[in-house]
Coordinates of C-alpha atoms and ligand atoms in Angstrom, one line a residue:
X1 CA -288.5 -37.2 -238.9
X2 CA -288.1 -39.4 -235.8
X3 CA -285.1 -41.1 -237.4
X4 CA -283.6 -37.7 -238.4
X5 CA -283.8 -36.5 -234.8
X6 CA -282.3 -39.7 -233.6
X7 CA -279.5 -39.4 -236.2
X8 CA -278.9 -35.9 -235.2
X9 CA -278.7 -36.9 -231.5
X10 CA -276.3 -39.6 -232.3
X11 CA -274.2 -37.3 -234.4
X12 CA -274.0 -34.6 -231.8
X13 CA -273.0 -37.1 -229.1
X14 CA -270.4 -38.5 -231.3
X15 CA -269.0 -35.0 -232.0
X16 CA -269.0 -34.3 -228.3
X17 CA -267.1 -37.5 -227.7
X18 CA -264.4 -36.2 -230.0
X19 CA -264.3 -32.7 -228.7
X20 CA -261.4 -31.6 -226.6
X21 CA -262.1 -29.6 -223.4
X22 CA -262.0 -25.8 -223.8
X23 CA -258.6 -24.4 -222.7
X24 CA -258.6 -22.8 -219.3
X25 CA -256.9 -19.5 -218.5
X26 CA -253.6 -18.2 -220.2
X27 CA -251.8 -20.8 -222.4
X28 CA -248.2 -21.4 -223.1
X29 CA -246.6 -20.4 -226.4
X30 CA -244.6 -22.9 -228.5
X31 CA -241.4 -21.4 -227.1
X32 CA -242.8 -21.9 -223.5
X33 CA -243.8 -25.5 -224.3
X34 CA -240.3 -26.1 -225.5
X35 CA -238.8 -24.5 -222.4
X36 CA -241.0 -26.6 -220.2
X37 CA -239.8 -29.8 -221.9
X38 CA -236.2 -28.6 -221.5
X39 CA -236.8 -28.4 -217.8
X40 CA -233.1 -28.3 -216.8
X41 CA -230.2 -26.2 -218.1
X42 CA -227.0 -24.7 -216.9
X43 CA -225.9 -21.1 -217.0
X44 CA -222.2 -20.8 -217.5
X45 CA -220.1 -18.0 -215.9
X46 CA -216.6 -17.7 -217.2
X47 CA -214.7 -14.6 -218.0
X48 CA -212.4 -11.9 -216.5
X49 CA -213.9 -12.5 -213.0
X50 CA -212.5 -16.1 -213.2
X51 CA -209.1 -14.6 -213.2
X52 CA -209.6 -11.7 -210.8
X53 CA -211.4 -14.0 -208.3
X54 CA -214.4 -11.6 -208.2
X55 CA -218.2 -12.0 -208.7
X56 CA -218.8 -8.6 -210.3
X57 CA -215.9 -7.1 -212.3
X58 CA -215.5 -3.3 -212.2
X59 CA -215.1 -3.0 -216.0
X60 CA -211.5 -2.0 -216.1
X61 CA -210.1 -5.6 -216.4
X62 CA -207.5 -6.2 -219.1
X63 CA -208.5 -8.5 -221.9
X64 CA -205.0 -9.9 -221.4
X65 CA -206.3 -11.9 -218.5
X66 CA -208.2 -14.3 -220.7
X67 CA -205.6 -16.9 -221.5
X68 CA -206.9 -20.3 -220.6
X69 CA -204.5 -23.2 -221.0
X70 CA -207.2 -25.6 -222.0
X71 CA -210.6 -24.2 -222.7
X72 CA -213.0 -26.9 -223.7
X73 CA -216.6 -26.3 -224.5
X74 CA -217.0 -30.0 -225.1
X75 CA -215.8 -30.8 -221.5
X76 CA -218.2 -28.2 -220.0
X77 CA -221.3 -29.0 -222.1
X78 CA -220.5 -32.7 -221.8
X79 CA -220.5 -32.5 -218.0
X80 CA -223.8 -30.7 -218.1
X81 CA -225.2 -33.3 -220.4
X82 CA -224.0 -36.1 -218.1
X83 CA -225.9 -34.3 -215.3
X84 CA -229.1 -34.7 -217.2
X85 CA -229.3 -31.1 -218.3
X86 CA -230.7 -30.4 -221.7
X87 CA -229.2 -27.1 -222.6
X88 CA -226.8 -24.3 -221.6
X89 CA -227.1 -20.5 -221.2
X90 CA -223.8 -18.9 -222.1
X91 CA -222.9 -15.7 -220.2
X92 CA -221.6 -13.9 -223.3
X93 CA -221.1 -10.7 -221.4
X94 CA -221.4 -10.1 -217.6
X95 CA -221.6 -6.8 -215.8
X96 CA -217.9 -6.2 -216.4
X97 CA -218.7 -5.7 -220.1
X98 CA -216.1 -8.1 -221.5
X99 CA -217.5 -9.9 -224.6
X100 CA -216.6 -13.5 -225.1
X101 CA -217.2 -13.2 -228.8
X102 CA -215.5 -11.0 -231.4
X103 CA -218.1 -8.2 -231.4
X104 CA -218.0 -5.1 -233.6
X105 CA -219.6 -3.0 -230.8
X106 CA -216.6 -2.7 -228.5
X107 CA -212.9 -3.3 -228.3
X108 CA -213.4 -4.9 -224.9
X109 CA -213.7 -8.4 -226.3
X110 CA -212.0 -11.7 -226.9
X111 CA -210.2 -10.6 -230.1
X112 CA -208.0 -8.4 -227.9
X113 CA -207.0 -11.3 -225.6
X114 CA -204.2 -13.8 -226.1
X115 CA -206.7 -16.6 -226.4
X116 CA -206.0 -18.2 -229.8
X117 CA -204.0 -15.1 -230.7
X118 CA -207.1 -13.0 -230.8
X119 CA -208.8 -15.4 -233.2
X120 CA -211.0 -17.1 -230.5
X121 CA -214.7 -17.1 -230.2
X122 CA -216.1 -18.8 -227.1
X123 CA -219.7 -18.5 -228.3
X124 CA -218.9 -20.4 -231.5
X125 CA -217.1 -23.1 -229.5
X126 CA -220.2 -23.5 -227.2
X127 CA -222.4 -23.7 -230.3
X128 CA -220.3 -26.4 -231.9
X129 CA -220.2 -28.4 -228.6
X130 CA -224.0 -28.1 -228.2
X131 CA -224.6 -29.2 -231.8
X132 CA -222.3 -32.2 -231.3
X133 CA -223.9 -33.2 -228.0
X134 CA -227.5 -32.5 -228.9
X135 CA -227.8 -29.7 -226.3
X136 CA -229.9 -26.5 -226.6
X137 CA -228.2 -23.1 -226.3
X138 CA -229.2 -19.8 -224.9
X139 CA -227.4 -16.5 -224.2
X140 CA -227.1 -13.9 -221.4
X141 CA -225.8 -10.5 -222.3
X142 CA -225.8 -8.3 -219.3
X143 CA -227.7 -5.0 -219.8
X144 CA -225.5 -3.4 -217.2
X145 CA -222.1 -2.7 -218.7
X146 CA -219.5 -1.3 -216.3
X147 CA -216.9 -1.0 -219.1
X148 CA -218.9 1.1 -221.6
X149 CA -218.3 4.9 -221.6
X150 CA -221.7 5.3 -223.0
X151 CA -223.6 3.4 -220.3
X152 CA -226.4 5.5 -218.9
X153 CA -226.8 7.4 -222.3
X154 CA -229.4 6.4 -224.8
X155 CA -226.6 5.5 -227.3
X156 CA -225.5 2.6 -225.1
X157 CA -228.9 0.9 -225.6
X158 CA -229.3 1.7 -229.3
X159 CA -225.7 1.4 -230.5
X160 CA -224.2 -1.1 -228.2
X161 CA -226.6 -3.3 -226.2
X162 CA -229.1 -4.0 -228.9
X163 CA -226.4 -4.5 -231.5
X164 CA -224.7 -7.0 -229.2
X165 CA -228.0 -8.9 -228.9
X166 CA -228.4 -8.8 -232.7
X167 CA -224.9 -10.3 -233.2
X168 CA -225.7 -13.0 -230.7
X169 CA -229.0 -13.7 -232.3
X170 CA -227.7 -13.9 -235.8
X171 CA -224.4 -15.7 -235.5
X172 CA -224.9 -18.6 -233.2
X173 CA -227.9 -20.6 -234.5
X174 CA -231.3 -21.1 -232.9
X175 CA -231.5 -20.2 -229.2
X176 CA -234.0 -21.6 -226.8
X177 CA -233.7 -18.7 -224.2
X178 CA -232.6 -15.2 -224.0
X179 CA -231.7 -14.5 -220.4
X180 CA -232.0 -11.0 -219.0
X181 CA -231.1 -10.0 -215.5
X182 CA -232.2 -7.1 -213.4
X183 CA -229.0 -6.2 -211.6
X184 CA -227.8 -3.0 -213.1
X185 CA -226.7 0.6 -212.4
X186 CA -224.1 1.6 -209.9
X187 CA -220.4 2.3 -209.9
X188 CA -218.0 1.2 -212.6
X189 CA -215.1 2.0 -214.9
X190 CA -217.3 3.5 -217.7
X191 CA -214.5 4.2 -220.1
X192 CA -212.3 5.7 -217.4
X193 CA -214.9 7.9 -215.8
X194 CA -214.9 5.7 -212.7
X195 CA -218.1 6.9 -211.3
X196 CA -221.6 5.9 -210.3
X197 CA -224.3 5.8 -213.0
X198 CA -227.8 5.3 -212.1
X199 CA -230.6 4.4 -214.6
X200 CA -234.2 3.7 -214.3
X201 CA -234.3 0.1 -215.4
X202 CA -237.9 0.0 -216.2
X203 CA -237.5 2.6 -219.0
X204 CA -233.8 2.9 -219.9
X205 CA -233.5 -0.3 -221.9
X206 CA -236.7 0.3 -223.8
X207 CA -237.7 -3.3 -223.2
X208 CA -240.6 -3.4 -225.7
X209 CA -238.3 -2.5 -228.5
X210 CA -235.4 -4.6 -227.2
X211 CA -237.6 -7.7 -226.8
X212 CA -239.1 -7.0 -230.2
X213 CA -235.6 -7.8 -231.6
X214 CA -235.6 -11.1 -229.8
X215 CA -239.1 -12.0 -231.1
X216 CA -238.1 -11.2 -234.6
X217 CA -234.7 -12.8 -234.7
X218 CA -235.2 -15.7 -232.4
X219 CA -238.9 -16.4 -232.5
X220 CA -238.6 -19.7 -230.7
X221 CA -236.6 -18.4 -227.8
X222 CA -238.3 -17.6 -224.5
X223 CA -237.3 -14.3 -222.8
X224 CA -236.4 -14.7 -219.1
X225 CA -236.5 -11.6 -216.9
X226 CA -237.3 -10.8 -213.3
X227 CA -240.9 -10.4 -214.2
X228 CA -241.0 -12.2 -217.5
X229 CA -242.3 -11.7 -220.2
X230 CA -242.1 -15.4 -220.9
X231 CA -240.3 -16.9 -217.9
X232 CA -240.2 -15.2 -214.5
X233 CA -237.5 -15.2 -211.8
X234 CA -238.6 -17.4 -208.9
X235 CA -237.6 -14.7 -206.4
X236 CA -234.6 -16.4 -204.7
X237 CA -231.2 -17.8 -205.7
X238 CA -231.6 -20.9 -203.6
X239 CA -233.2 -22.9 -206.5
X240 CA -236.6 -23.3 -204.8
X241 CA -240.0 -22.7 -206.3
X242 CA -243.0 -22.7 -203.9
X243 CA -244.7 -25.9 -202.8
X244 CA -247.6 -24.3 -204.6
X245 CA -246.3 -22.8 -207.8
X246 CA -248.6 -21.5 -210.6
X247 CA -247.3 -21.1 -214.1
X248 CA -249.6 -18.1 -214.3
X249 CA -248.5 -14.7 -213.1
X250 CA -249.4 -11.0 -213.2
X251 CA -246.3 -8.8 -212.9
X252 CA -247.2 -5.7 -211.0
X253 CA -244.1 -4.8 -209.2
X254 CA -241.2 -4.5 -211.7
X255 CA -238.7 -3.8 -208.9
X256 CA -239.9 -6.4 -206.5
X257 CA -237.1 -8.7 -207.6
X258 CA -233.3 -8.2 -207.6
X259 CA -231.8 -5.1 -206.4
X260 CA -228.5 -3.7 -207.4
X261 CA -225.8 -5.2 -205.1
X262 CA -226.0 -8.6 -203.8
X263 CA -229.1 -8.2 -201.7
X264 CA -232.4 -9.5 -202.9
X265 CA -235.8 -8.6 -201.5
X266 CA -238.1 -11.5 -200.9
X267 CA -240.6 -11.9 -203.6
X268 CA -243.0 -14.6 -202.6
X269 CA -245.1 -13.7 -205.6
X270 CA -242.5 -14.9 -208.0
X271 CA -242.0 -18.0 -205.9
X272 CA -245.7 -19.1 -206.0
X273 CA -247.1 -17.2 -209.0
X274 CA -250.8 -16.3 -209.1
X275 CA -253.6 -18.7 -209.5
X276 CA -255.5 -16.1 -211.5
X277 CA -252.4 -14.6 -213.2
X278 CA -253.0 -12.8 -216.5
X279 CA -250.1 -14.4 -218.3
X280 CA -248.5 -17.8 -218.7
X281 CA -245.2 -17.0 -217.1
X282 CA -243.7 -20.0 -215.3
X283 CA -240.7 -19.7 -212.9
X284 CA -237.1 -20.4 -213.4
X285 CA -234.9 -21.3 -210.4
X286 CA -231.4 -20.1 -210.8
X287 CA -228.9 -21.4 -208.4
X288 CA -225.2 -22.2 -208.7
X289 CA -223.4 -25.5 -208.2
X290 CA -220.9 -23.6 -206.0
X291 CA -221.5 -20.8 -203.6
X292 CA -220.5 -18.2 -206.3
X293 CA -221.4 -17.9 -209.9
X294 CA -217.8 -17.6 -211.0
X295 CA -215.0 -20.0 -210.1
X296 CA -213.1 -19.4 -206.9
X297 CA -210.5 -21.9 -205.8
X298 CA -211.4 -21.6 -202.2
X299 CA -214.9 -23.0 -203.0
X300 CA -213.6 -26.2 -204.4
X301 CA -214.8 -28.1 -201.4
X302 CA -218.2 -26.4 -201.4
X303 CA -219.6 -28.0 -204.6
X304 CA -223.2 -29.0 -204.1
X305 CA -223.5 -32.8 -203.6
X306 CA -225.6 -35.0 -205.9
X307 CA -228.0 -35.3 -203.0
X308 CA -228.3 -31.6 -202.7
X309 CA -228.9 -31.3 -206.4
X310 CA -231.6 -33.9 -206.3
X311 CA -233.4 -32.0 -203.5
X312 CA -233.2 -28.9 -205.6
X313 CA -234.6 -30.9 -208.6
X314 CA -237.7 -31.8 -206.6
X315 CA -238.1 -28.2 -205.5
X316 CA -237.8 -26.7 -208.9
X317 CA -238.5 -29.0 -211.8
X318 CA -240.8 -31.0 -209.5
X319 CA -242.8 -27.9 -209.0
X320 CA -243.3 -27.0 -212.6
X321 CA -240.4 -24.6 -212.7
X322 CA -237.1 -25.0 -214.5
X323 CA -233.7 -25.6 -212.8
X324 CA -231.0 -23.3 -214.2
X325 CA -227.8 -24.5 -212.5
X326 CA -224.8 -22.2 -212.5
X327 CA -221.5 -23.8 -213.7
X328 CA -218.2 -22.1 -213.2
X329 CA -215.3 -23.3 -215.3
X330 CA -211.9 -22.6 -213.8
X331 CA -208.9 -20.7 -215.0
X332 CA -207.8 -23.6 -217.3
X333 CA -211.1 -23.2 -219.1
X334 CA -212.7 -26.4 -217.8
X335 CA -214.9 -27.5 -214.9
X336 CA -212.9 -28.9 -212.1
X337 CA -213.1 -32.5 -210.9
X338 CA -215.5 -32.1 -208.0
X339 CA -218.0 -30.3 -210.2
X340 CA -217.8 -32.9 -212.9
X341 CA -218.2 -35.7 -210.4
X342 CA -221.2 -34.2 -208.7
X343 CA -223.0 -33.5 -212.0
X344 CA -222.3 -37.1 -213.2
X345 CA -223.6 -38.7 -210.1
X346 CA -226.7 -36.5 -210.1
X347 CA -227.4 -37.3 -213.8
X348 CA -227.0 -41.0 -213.0
X349 CA -229.4 -41.0 -210.2
X350 CA -232.0 -39.1 -212.2
X351 CA -231.7 -41.5 -215.1
X352 CA -232.0 -44.6 -212.9
X353 CA -234.8 -43.2 -210.8
X354 CA -237.0 -42.2 -213.8
X355 CA -236.1 -45.1 -216.1
X356 CA -239.1 -47.2 -215.0
X357 CA -242.6 -46.0 -214.3
X358 CA -243.8 -48.6 -211.9
X359 CA -247.4 -47.8 -212.8
X360 CA -246.8 -48.8 -216.4
X361 CA -248.8 -52.0 -217.2
X362 CA -251.4 -51.1 -214.5
X363 CA -255.1 -51.3 -215.3
X364 CA -256.6 -47.9 -214.9
X365 CA -260.2 -47.4 -214.0
X366 CA -261.6 -43.9 -214.0
X367 CA -264.8 -42.6 -212.4
X368 CA -265.5 -40.7 -215.6
X369 CA -264.0 -40.4 -219.1
X370 CA -264.9 -37.6 -221.4
X371 CA -267.6 -38.6 -223.8
X372 CA -266.8 -42.2 -222.9
X373 CA -264.1 -41.9 -225.6
X374 CA -261.5 -44.2 -224.1
X375 CA -259.0 -43.9 -227.0
X376 CA -258.9 -40.1 -227.0
X377 CA -259.6 -39.2 -223.4
X378 CA -259.2 -42.5 -221.4
X379 CA -256.8 -42.9 -218.5
X380 CA -254.5 -45.2 -220.5
X381 CA -253.2 -42.0 -221.9
X382 CA -251.6 -41.3 -218.5
X383 CA -249.1 -44.1 -218.9
X384 CA -247.8 -43.5 -222.4
X385 CA -245.0 -41.0 -221.4
X386 CA -246.5 -38.4 -223.8
X387 CA -247.0 -35.0 -222.2
X388 CA -249.9 -34.1 -224.5
X389 CA -252.1 -37.2 -224.6
X390 CA -254.4 -37.1 -221.6
X391 CA -257.2 -38.4 -219.5
X392 CA -260.1 -36.0 -219.5
X393 CA -263.6 -35.8 -218.0
X394 CA -267.0 -34.5 -219.1
X395 CA -267.3 -30.8 -218.7
X396 CA -269.3 -31.0 -215.5
X397 CA -266.9 -33.5 -213.8
X398 CA -264.2 -31.5 -212.0
X399 CA -263.2 -33.9 -209.2
X400 CA -262.8 -37.4 -210.7
X401 CA -261.0 -40.4 -209.2
X402 CA -258.8 -43.0 -210.8
X403 CA -257.7 -46.4 -209.5
X404 CA -254.6 -48.0 -210.9
X405 CA -254.4 -51.7 -210.3
X406 CA -250.8 -52.8 -210.7
X407 CA -251.6 -56.5 -210.1
X408 CA -248.6 -57.0 -207.9
X409 CA -247.0 -55.0 -205.0
X410 CA -244.7 -52.2 -206.1
X411 CA -242.5 -50.0 -203.9
X412 CA -242.2 -46.3 -204.7
X413 CA -241.3 -43.0 -203.1
X414 CA -241.7 -40.5 -205.9
X415 CA -245.0 -39.7 -207.7
X416 CA -245.2 -37.7 -210.9
X417 CA -248.3 -35.9 -212.2
X418 CA -248.5 -33.8 -215.3
X419 CA -251.2 -31.9 -217.0
X420 CA -251.5 -31.3 -220.7
X421 CA -250.6 -27.6 -220.4
X422 CA -251.7 -26.9 -223.9
X423 CA -255.1 -26.7 -222.3
X424 CA -253.8 -24.5 -219.4
X425 CA -253.1 -25.2 -215.7
X426 CA -256.4 -26.7 -214.4
X427 CA -256.0 -28.9 -211.4
X428 CA -255.6 -27.0 -208.1
X429 CA -255.3 -29.9 -205.7
X430 CA -255.1 -33.7 -205.8
X431 CA -254.3 -36.6 -203.4
X432 CA -253.0 -40.1 -203.8
X433 CA -254.0 -43.0 -201.7
X434 CA -252.5 -46.5 -201.4
X435 CA -254.5 -49.6 -200.8
X436 CA -253.1 -51.0 -197.5
X437 CA -254.5 -53.5 -195.1
X438 CA -257.9 -53.6 -196.8
X439 CA -258.4 -49.8 -197.0
X440 CA -257.3 -46.7 -198.7
X441 CA -254.7 -44.6 -197.0
X442 CA -253.7 -41.2 -198.1
X443 CA -250.0 -41.0 -198.9
X444 CA -249.6 -37.7 -200.7
X445 CA -251.3 -34.4 -201.6
X446 CA -250.2 -31.8 -204.0
X447 CA -251.4 -28.4 -205.2
X448 CA -250.9 -26.6 -208.6
X449 CA -250.2 -29.7 -210.7
X450 CA -249.2 -28.0 -214.0
X451 CA -246.6 -29.2 -216.5
X452 CA -244.6 -31.4 -214.0
X453 CA -245.4 -32.1 -210.4
X454 CA -243.1 -34.4 -208.4
X455 CA -244.0 -35.5 -204.9
X456 CA -241.1 -37.0 -203.0
X457 CA -242.4 -39.2 -200.1
X458 CA -240.6 -39.4 -196.8
X459 CA -241.1 -43.1 -196.7
X460 CA -241.4 -45.9 -199.3
X461 CA -244.9 -47.1 -200.0
X462 CA -245.5 -50.7 -201.0
X463 CA -248.9 -51.5 -202.6
X464 CA -250.5 -53.1 -205.6
X465 CA -253.3 -50.5 -206.0
X466 CA -253.2 -46.7 -205.9
X467 CA -256.0 -44.1 -206.2
X468 CA -255.8 -40.6 -207.5
X469 CA -258.4 -38.2 -206.2
X470 CA -258.7 -34.8 -207.9
X471 CA -259.8 -32.6 -205.0
X472 CA -260.1 -29.2 -206.6
X473 CA -260.3 -28.0 -210.2
X474 CA -262.4 -25.1 -211.6
X475 CA -263.1 -27.1 -214.8
X476 CA -262.9 -30.6 -216.2
X477 CA -259.4 -32.1 -216.0
X478 CA -256.7 -32.8 -218.7
X479 CA -254.1 -34.9 -216.9
X480 CA -251.4 -36.3 -219.1
X481 CA -249.1 -38.3 -216.9
X482 CA -249.2 -40.5 -213.8
X483 CA -245.9 -42.0 -212.7
X484 CA -244.6 -43.9 -209.7
X485 CA -240.9 -44.2 -209.2
X486 CA -238.4 -45.5 -206.7
X487 CA -235.5 -43.1 -206.1
X488 CA -232.3 -44.9 -207.0
X489 CA -229.4 -45.4 -204.6
X490 CA -226.5 -43.0 -205.0
X491 CA -223.2 -44.2 -206.5
X492 CA -220.3 -43.6 -204.3
X493 CA -219.3 -39.9 -204.3
X494 CA -217.9 -39.9 -200.8
X495 CA -215.1 -37.8 -201.9
X496 CA -217.5 -34.9 -202.2
X497 CA -218.3 -32.8 -199.2
X498 CA -221.8 -31.8 -198.4
X499 CA -222.5 -28.2 -199.2
X500 CA -222.0 -26.8 -195.8
X501 CA -219.3 -24.1 -196.4
X502 CA -220.9 -20.7 -196.3
X503 CA -220.5 -18.6 -199.4
X504 CA -217.4 -16.4 -199.5
X505 CA -217.2 -13.8 -202.2
Ligands
FUL1 C1 -227.4 -12.1 -211.1 C2 -226.0 -11.5 -211.4 O1 -225.9 -10.2 -210.7 C3 -225.1 -12.5 -211.0 O2 -223.7 -12.0 -211.0 C4 -225.3 -13.7 -211.8 O3 -224.9 -13.4 -213.2 C5 -226.7 -14.2 -211.7 C6 -227.0 -15.4 -212.6 O4 -227.6 -13.1 -212.0 O5 -228.4 -11.1 -211.2

């Protein structure tokens, strides 16, 4: 009997040692995990506006305008890839209603243009370039259509908009994102009516049914919209998530985001999310490489510099959000030289900065390891560059500490922390100390750790030992990554101006 009890005890402690912590709060879907790993992508605006020099076409533009001398999806997607981006979102139709693919839903499309004598299909070209270059693809088909005579009537949604989505979802391979935007309603051409048409955007598009099509036809794509459902808008077009930014969110103000016109109301809730949000709905930061989304020659000298892009990277990707950078191919159908140069220099610096984790090879000592199971839950998992292996603590230990002995002095100015978000967003606050002159000195603090948290230090830190202190967590932790990096020096891009020119539309 005694032995049986002992055996049972041993068995239960062994099982406990194997047991993963219970997930905390809302959890990401497979599509959202894929999106988080994608991290950076580019949204590409090219169409009639490129030729009329506008940002929002009225809808009466002639398809004859689309006659690029040298359209090259390879050049555009290749430049995005060189910038370190992992995917693109093609603006297949903007508010002007012109479709860049040969759709059956409207005459207002590429087949009526001189491009390839009406045989062109820009979406197909992007798909092929993405496949060749190993890039993911997504689409944006503007719900607001200033060309369509039916816009405002139910038939527009059922016979045109949804059919367009179906064409895009069935003919261009697997998509990682379906991008939806809130700007809609207002004046337009509308088949010659030239009038103002207002709709109630929360009901007109029948989102439940519309998104049902996405779910069915592209089950692995996330749906981006002002307030989700899978990825939320960050609430500004400056590319900045909040210093504290939760992946969880409860949408309660469907119109709190973008308004028709170019004015946006501030939505700090999208910027920071909600700690106790009901849904897993992380933020996307959309911002353009130039002041406008479409190409304007007068903005050739206002391309964001690699340094500006790097700051945006820390403020978006580094805060658990995604960076969606707007690219604007010009009238030839390619990105111009400044854009390509800036992307390349930015990509190089990212690659060089994150090539070596200076903490790799360090000896980690944790104040607690779940079930003392070093292999499964030990801190060595922090250094293996896998987002889902992790260091975890016993259920009752919420604020553990970890010391990493690097055995020799290392100099760093970027710290990376990641949680295994398959178990939810758990850690609310953590600090990092460096061992200096015989004592610990706090060098950084961060909130809302989540899928990816980068802390850029103002000054370099040189030390051979660092300590991580989890300050606040409602449950035991599941931290997957600890990285120390030294930001690389910029290659010479002195030909590029800093982005000081104010936007001119
Ligand atoms: C906005 C649109 O109104 C802009 O023209 C642009 O497409 C941007 C990405 O989204 O809502």
